[in-house]
Short mmCIF file of C-alpha atoms and ligand atoms in Angstrom, two decimals:
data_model
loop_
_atom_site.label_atom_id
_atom_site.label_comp_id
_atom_site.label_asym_id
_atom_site.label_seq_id
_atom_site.Cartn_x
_atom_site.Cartn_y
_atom_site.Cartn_z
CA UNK A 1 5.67 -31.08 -18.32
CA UNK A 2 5.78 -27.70 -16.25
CA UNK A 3 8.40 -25.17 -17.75
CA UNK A 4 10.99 -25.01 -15.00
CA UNK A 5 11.59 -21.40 -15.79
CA UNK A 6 8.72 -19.15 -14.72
CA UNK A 7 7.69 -16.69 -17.56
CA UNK A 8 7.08 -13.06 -16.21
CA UNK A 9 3.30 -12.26 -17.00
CA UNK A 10 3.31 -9.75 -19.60
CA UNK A 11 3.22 -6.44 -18.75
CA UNK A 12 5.26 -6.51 -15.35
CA UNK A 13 8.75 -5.85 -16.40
CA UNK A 14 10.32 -5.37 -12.98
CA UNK A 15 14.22 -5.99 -14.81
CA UNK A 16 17.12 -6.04 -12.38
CA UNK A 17 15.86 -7.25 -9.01
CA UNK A 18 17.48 -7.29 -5.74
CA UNK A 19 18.04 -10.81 -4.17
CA UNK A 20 19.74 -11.34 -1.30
CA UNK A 21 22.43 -9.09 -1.41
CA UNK A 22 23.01 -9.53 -5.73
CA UNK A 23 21.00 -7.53 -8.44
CA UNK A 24 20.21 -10.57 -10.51
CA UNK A 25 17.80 -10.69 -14.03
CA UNK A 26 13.77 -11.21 -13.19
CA UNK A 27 14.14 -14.78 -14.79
CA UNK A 28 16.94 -15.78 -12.27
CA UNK A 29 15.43 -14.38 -9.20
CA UNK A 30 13.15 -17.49 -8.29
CA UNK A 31 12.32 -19.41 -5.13
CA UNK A 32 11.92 -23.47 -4.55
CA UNK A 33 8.21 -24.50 -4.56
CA UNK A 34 8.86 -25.83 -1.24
CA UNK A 35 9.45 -21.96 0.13
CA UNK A 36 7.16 -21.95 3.81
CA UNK A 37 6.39 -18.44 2.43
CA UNK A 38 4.46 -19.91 -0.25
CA UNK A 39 2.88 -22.91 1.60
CA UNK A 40 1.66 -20.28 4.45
CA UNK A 41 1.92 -16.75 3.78
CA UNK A 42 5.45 -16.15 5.97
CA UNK A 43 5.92 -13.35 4.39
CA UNK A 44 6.08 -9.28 4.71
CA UNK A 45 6.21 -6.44 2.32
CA UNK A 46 5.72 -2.91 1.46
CA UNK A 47 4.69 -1.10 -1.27
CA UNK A 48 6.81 2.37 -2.39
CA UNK A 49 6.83 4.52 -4.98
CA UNK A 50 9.58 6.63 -6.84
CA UNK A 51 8.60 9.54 -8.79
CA UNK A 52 10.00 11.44 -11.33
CA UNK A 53 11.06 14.70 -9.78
CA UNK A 54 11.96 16.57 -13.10
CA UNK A 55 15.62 16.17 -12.09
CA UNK A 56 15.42 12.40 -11.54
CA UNK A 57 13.60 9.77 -9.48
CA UNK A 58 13.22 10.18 -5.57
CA UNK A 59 11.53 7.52 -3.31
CA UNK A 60 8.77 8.89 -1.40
CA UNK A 61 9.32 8.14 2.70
CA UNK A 62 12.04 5.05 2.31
CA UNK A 63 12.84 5.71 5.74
CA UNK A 64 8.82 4.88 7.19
CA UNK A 65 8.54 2.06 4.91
CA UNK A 66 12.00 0.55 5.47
CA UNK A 67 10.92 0.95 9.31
CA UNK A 68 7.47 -0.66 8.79
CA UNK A 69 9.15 -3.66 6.52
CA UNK A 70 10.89 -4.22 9.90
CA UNK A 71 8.23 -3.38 12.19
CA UNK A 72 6.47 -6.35 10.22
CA UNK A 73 9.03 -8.80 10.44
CA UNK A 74 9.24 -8.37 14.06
CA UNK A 75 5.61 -9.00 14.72
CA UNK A 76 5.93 -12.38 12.56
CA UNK A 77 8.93 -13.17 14.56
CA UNK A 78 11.36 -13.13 11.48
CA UNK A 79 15.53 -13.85 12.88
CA UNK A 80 18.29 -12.45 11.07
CA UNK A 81 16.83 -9.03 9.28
CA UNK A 82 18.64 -6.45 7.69
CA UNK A 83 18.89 -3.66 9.00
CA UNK A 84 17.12 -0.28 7.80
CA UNK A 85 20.15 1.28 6.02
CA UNK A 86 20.68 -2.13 4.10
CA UNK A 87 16.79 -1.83 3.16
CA UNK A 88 17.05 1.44 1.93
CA UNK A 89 20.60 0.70 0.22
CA UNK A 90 18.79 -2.18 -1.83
CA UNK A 91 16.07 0.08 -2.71
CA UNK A 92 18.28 2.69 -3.99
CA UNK A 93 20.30 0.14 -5.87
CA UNK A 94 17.82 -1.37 -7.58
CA UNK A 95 15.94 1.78 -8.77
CA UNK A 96 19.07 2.95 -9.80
CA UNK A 97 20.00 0.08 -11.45
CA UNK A 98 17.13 -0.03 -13.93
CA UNK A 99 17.67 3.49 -14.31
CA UNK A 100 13.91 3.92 -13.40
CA UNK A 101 12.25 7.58 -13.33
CA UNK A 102 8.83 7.12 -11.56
CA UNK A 103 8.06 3.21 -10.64
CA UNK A 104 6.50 0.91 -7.65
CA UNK A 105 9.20 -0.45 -5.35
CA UNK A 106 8.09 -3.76 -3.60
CA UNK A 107 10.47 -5.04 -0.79
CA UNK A 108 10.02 -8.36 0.79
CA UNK A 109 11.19 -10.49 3.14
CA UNK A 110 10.27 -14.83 3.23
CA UNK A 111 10.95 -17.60 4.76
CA UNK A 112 12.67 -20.28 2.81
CA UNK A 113 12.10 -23.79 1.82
CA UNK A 114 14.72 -25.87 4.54
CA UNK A 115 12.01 -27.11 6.02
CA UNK A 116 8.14 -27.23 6.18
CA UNK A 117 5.65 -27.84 8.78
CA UNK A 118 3.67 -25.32 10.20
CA UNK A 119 6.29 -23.81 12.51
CA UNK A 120 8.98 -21.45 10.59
CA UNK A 121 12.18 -21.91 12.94
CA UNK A 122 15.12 -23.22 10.67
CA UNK A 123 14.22 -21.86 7.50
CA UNK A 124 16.01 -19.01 6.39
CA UNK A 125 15.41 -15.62 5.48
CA UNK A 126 15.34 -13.75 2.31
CA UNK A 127 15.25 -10.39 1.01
CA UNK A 128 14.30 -8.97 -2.34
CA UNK A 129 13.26 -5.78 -4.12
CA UNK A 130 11.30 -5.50 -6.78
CA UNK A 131 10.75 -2.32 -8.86
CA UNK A 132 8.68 -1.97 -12.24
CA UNK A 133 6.27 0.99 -13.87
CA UNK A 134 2.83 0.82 -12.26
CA UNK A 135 0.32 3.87 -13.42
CA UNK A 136 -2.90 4.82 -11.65
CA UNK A 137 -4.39 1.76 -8.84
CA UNK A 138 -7.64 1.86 -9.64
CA UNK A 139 -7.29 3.26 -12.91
CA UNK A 140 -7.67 6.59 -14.83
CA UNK A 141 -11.55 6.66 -15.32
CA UNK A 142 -11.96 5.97 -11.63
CA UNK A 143 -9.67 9.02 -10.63
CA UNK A 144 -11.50 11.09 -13.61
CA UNK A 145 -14.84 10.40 -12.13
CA UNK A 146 -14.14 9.23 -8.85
CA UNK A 147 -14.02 5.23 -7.96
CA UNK A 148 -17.06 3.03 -7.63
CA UNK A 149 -16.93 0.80 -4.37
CA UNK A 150 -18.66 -1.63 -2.41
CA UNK A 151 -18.90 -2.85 1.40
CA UNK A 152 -17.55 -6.29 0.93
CA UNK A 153 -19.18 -9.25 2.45
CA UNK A 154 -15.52 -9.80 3.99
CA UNK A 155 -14.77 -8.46 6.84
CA UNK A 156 -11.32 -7.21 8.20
CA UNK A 157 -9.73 -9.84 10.41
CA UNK A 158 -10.21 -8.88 14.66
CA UNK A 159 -6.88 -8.42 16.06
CA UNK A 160 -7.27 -11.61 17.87
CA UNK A 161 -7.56 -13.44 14.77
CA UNK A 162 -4.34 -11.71 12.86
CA UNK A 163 -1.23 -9.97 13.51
CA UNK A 164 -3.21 -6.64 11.43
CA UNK A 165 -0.43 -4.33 11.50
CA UNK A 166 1.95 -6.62 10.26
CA UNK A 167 2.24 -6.26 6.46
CA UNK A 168 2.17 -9.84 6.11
CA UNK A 169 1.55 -11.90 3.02
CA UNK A 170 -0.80 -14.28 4.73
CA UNK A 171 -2.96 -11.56 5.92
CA UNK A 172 -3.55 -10.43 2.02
CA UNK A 173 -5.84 -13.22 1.24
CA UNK A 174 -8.28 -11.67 3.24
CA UNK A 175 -7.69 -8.28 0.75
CA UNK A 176 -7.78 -10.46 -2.72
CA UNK A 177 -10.78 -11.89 -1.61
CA UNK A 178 -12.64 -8.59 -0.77
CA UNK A 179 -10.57 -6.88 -3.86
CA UNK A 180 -12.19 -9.84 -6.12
CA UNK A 181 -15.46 -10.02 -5.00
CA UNK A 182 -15.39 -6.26 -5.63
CA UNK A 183 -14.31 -6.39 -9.12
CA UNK A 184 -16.16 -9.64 -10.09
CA UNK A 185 -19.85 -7.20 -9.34
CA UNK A 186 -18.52 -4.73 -11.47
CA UNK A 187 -16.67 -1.92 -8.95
CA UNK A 188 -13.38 -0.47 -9.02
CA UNK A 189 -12.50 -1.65 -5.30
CA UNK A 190 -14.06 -2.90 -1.87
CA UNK A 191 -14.38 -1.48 1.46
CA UNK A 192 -13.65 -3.51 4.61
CA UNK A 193 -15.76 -3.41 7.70
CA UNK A 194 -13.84 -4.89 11.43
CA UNK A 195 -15.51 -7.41 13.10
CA UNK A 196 -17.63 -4.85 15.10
CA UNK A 197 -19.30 -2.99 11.40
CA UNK A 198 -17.25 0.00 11.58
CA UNK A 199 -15.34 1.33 8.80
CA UNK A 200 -11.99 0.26 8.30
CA UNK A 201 -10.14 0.08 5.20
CA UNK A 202 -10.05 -0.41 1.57
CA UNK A 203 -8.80 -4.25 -0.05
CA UNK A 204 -5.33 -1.67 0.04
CA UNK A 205 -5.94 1.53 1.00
CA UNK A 206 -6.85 3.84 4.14
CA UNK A 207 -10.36 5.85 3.81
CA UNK A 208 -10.96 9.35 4.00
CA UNK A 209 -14.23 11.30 4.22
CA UNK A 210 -15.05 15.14 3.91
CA UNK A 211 -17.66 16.75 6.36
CA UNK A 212 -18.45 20.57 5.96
CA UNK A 213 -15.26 20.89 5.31
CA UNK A 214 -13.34 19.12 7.73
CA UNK A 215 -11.24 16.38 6.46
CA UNK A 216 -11.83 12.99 8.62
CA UNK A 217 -9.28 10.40 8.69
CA UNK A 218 -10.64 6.74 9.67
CA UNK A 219 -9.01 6.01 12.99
CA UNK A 220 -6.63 2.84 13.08
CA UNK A 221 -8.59 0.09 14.47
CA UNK A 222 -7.42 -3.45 12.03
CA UNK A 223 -6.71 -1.32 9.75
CA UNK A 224 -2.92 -0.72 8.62
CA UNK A 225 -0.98 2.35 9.76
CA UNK A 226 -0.71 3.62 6.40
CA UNK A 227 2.33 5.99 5.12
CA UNK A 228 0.08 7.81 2.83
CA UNK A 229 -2.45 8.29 5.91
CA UNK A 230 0.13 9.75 7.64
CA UNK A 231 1.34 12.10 4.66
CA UNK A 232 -2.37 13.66 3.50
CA UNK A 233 -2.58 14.24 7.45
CA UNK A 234 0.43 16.16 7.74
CA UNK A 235 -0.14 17.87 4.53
CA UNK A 236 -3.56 18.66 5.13
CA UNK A 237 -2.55 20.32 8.47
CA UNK A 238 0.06 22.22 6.76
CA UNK A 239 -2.25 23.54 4.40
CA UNK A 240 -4.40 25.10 7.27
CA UNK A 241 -7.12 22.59 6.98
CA UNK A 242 -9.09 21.32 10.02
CA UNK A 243 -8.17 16.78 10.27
CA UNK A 244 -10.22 14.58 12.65
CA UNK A 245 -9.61 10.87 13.40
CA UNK A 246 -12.73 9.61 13.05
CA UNK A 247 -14.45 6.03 13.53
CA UNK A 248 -17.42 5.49 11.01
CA UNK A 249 -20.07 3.54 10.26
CA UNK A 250 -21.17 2.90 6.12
CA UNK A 251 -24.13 4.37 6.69
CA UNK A 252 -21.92 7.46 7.94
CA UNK A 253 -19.95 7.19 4.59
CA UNK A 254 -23.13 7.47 2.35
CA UNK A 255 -23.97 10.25 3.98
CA UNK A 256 -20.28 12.35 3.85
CA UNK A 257 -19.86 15.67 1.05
CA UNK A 258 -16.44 13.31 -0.20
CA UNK A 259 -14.81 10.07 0.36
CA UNK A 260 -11.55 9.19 -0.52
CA UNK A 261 -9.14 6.31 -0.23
CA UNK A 262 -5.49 6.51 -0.20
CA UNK A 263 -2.24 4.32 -0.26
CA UNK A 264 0.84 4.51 -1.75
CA UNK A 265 -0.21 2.57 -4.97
CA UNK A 266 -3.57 4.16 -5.17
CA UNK A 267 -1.96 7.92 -4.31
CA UNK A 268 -5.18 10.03 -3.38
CA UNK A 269 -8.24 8.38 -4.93
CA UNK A 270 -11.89 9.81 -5.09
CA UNK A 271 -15.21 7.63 -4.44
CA UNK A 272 -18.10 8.94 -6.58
CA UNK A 273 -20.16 5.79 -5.43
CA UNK A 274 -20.48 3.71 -2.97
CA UNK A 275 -22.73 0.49 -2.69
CA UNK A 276 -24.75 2.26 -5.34
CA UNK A 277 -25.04 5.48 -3.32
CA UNK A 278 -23.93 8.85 -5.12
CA UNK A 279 -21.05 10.65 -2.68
CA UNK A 280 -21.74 14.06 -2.78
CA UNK A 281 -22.09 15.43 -5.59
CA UNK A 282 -21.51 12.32 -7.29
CA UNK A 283 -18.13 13.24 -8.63
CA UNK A 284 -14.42 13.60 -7.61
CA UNK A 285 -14.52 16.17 -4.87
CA UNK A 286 -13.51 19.44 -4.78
CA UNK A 287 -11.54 19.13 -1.16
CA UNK A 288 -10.01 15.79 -2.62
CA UNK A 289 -9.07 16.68 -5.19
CA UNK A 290 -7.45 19.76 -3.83
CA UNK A 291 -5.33 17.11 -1.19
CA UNK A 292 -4.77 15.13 -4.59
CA UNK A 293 -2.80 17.67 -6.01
CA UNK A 294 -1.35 18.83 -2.98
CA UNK A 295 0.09 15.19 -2.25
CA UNK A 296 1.15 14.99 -6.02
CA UNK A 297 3.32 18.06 -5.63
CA UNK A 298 4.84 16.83 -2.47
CA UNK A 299 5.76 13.53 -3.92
CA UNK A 300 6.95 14.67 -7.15
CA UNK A 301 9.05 17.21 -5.39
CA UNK A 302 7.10 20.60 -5.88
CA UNK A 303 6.59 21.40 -2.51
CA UNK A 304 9.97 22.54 -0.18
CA UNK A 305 8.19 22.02 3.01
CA UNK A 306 8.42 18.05 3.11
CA UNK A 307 12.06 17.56 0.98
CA UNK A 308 13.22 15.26 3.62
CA UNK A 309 10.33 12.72 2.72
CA UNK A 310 12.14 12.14 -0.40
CA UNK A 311 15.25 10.23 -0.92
CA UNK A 312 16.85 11.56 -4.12
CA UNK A 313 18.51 9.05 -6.73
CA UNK A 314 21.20 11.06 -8.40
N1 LIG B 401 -4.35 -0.60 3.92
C1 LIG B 401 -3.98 -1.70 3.25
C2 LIG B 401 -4.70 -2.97 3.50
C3 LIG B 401 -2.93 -1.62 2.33
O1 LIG B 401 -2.56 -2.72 1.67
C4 LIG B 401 -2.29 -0.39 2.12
C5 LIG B 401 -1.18 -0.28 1.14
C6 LIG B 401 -2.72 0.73 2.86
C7 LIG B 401 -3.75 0.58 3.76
C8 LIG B 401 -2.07 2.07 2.71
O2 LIG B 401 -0.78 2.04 3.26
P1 LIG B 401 0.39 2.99 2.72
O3 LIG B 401 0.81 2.46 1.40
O4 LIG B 401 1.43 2.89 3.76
O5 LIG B 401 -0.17 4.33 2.63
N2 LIG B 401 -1.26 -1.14 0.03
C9 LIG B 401 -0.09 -1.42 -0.73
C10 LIG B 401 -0.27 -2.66 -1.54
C11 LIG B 401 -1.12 -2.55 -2.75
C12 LIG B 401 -1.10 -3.79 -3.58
O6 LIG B 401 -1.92 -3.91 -4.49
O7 LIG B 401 -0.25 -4.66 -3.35
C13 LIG B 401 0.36 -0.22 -1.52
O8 LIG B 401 -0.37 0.75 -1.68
O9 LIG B 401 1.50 -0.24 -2.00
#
């Protein structure tokens, strides 16, 4: 017989999590199998990190994501959402509560199991946050040396086809099967092309490439408005440094001095390779890595100019 009590898998120790309203222990915050989140993807999310400032944790643009979480549950029609202040309240709480320093913060609001049937009206809504250590996305050798990707066979959904700037649960299987069909030939992560063969995202990340020196920023087609995206922009500018928006082709990619992806899981992440093609010189770039460490000293609370993109847990 199934164990009633769901096991956490090793290794993701997320500790006190926020449900509904109560910080409760990781074994007792569960759902009922019958949850229409879990039967059809009636979910939304986001994806935050905290950082270890050197004089405790601060979470990196709570206000955007806490807006987006919303933004999200709008689009998928969600009734009876808390409000931003509560979203960044629980957020705080719970990173305070587990007395994290740097962690991933994952928010997210479902509907519940009163009734099933395609059509969520009636159930209720939940909220929960989630917050455990998560290191490097796509790991440390692929930020050492730059990622290896590949153009999955999977293309981003047309925006007649999903809601593709809602954050929605649903709209992930389309990632996890690009992510795994990525991983399963041997690369670090896939690249998405939309439904007409332009560029448009990674399985969770927005692209970047370098050209002679100006950075290019993949315009936003199907592809999420991403927080990060926003911040390497703004940072970039700030630093004096010429940004496009840019559509692109792969062919477009191959050819670029530097690609890189970014999110706020996978930070600012180099591509030495992509569908066996050598980027560049092959290695992480110099003008990425340059934005790396630029957005790594913003985050981690180095840089004075963007202090009121961090929220501070005293
Ligand atoms: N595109 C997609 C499809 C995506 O999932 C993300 C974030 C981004 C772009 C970048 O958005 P932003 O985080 O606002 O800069 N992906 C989240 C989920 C990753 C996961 O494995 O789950 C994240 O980075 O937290």
């Amino acid at each position: 017989m199934a164990d009633p009590t769901p096991t956490p898998a090793p290794g993701l120790d997320a500790g006190l999590i926020w449900m509904d309203g109560e910080l409760v222990p990781q074994e007792r915050a569960t759902v009922s199998v019958l949850s229409h989140a879990l039967h059809y993807g009636t979910s939304v999310f986001e994806g935050i990190r905290a950082y270890d400032t050197g004089s405790g944790a601060a979470v990196f643009r709570l206000q955007e994501h806490a807006e987006r979480l919303l933004a999200s549950a709008r689009i998928m029609g969600m009734p009876n959402l808390p409000s931003v202040e509560t979203i960044r309240e629980a957020v705080v709480a719970t990173v305070r509560a587990n007395e994290r320093t740097a962690c991933y913060v994952r928010p997210l609001l479902w509907h519940g199991p009163e009734s099933l049937g395609i059509n969520p009206r009636g159930t209720s809504v939940h909220f929960m946050v989630a917050t455990w250590p998560w290191g490097t996305y796509l790991g440390d050798d692929a930020i050492r040396e730059g990622a290896k990707v590949m153009t999955s066979s999977w293309r981003r959904s047309p925006p007649d086809v999903l809601a593709t700037k809602a954050k929605a649960g649903g709209n992930y299987v389309n990632s996890v099967l690009a992510n795994m069909e990525a991983r399963d030939h041997g690369y670090d992560e896939a690249i998405l092309l939309d439904h007409a063969g332009f560029v448009a995202e990674g399985s969770g990340e927005n692209l970047f490439f370098v050209h002679d020196g100006v950075v290019h920023a993949i315009r936003h087609s199907v592809n999420l408005r991403g927080i990060t995206r926003d911040s390497v922009i703004r940072i970039a500018e700030a630093d004096g440094r010429e940004v496009r928006e840019a559509m692109a082709t792969r062919d477009e990619l191959y050819g670029a001095h530097e690609v890189f992806m970014v999110g706020s899981a996978a930070e600012v992440a180099p591509i030495a390779e992509i569908d066996r093609r050598t980027i560049g010189a092959g290695v992480a770039g110099p003008v990425t890595l340059d934005l790396r460490r630029a957005y790594l000293d913003v985050v981690e609370g180095r840089d004075a100019r963007f202090e009121s993109w961090l929220t501070r847990i005293d």
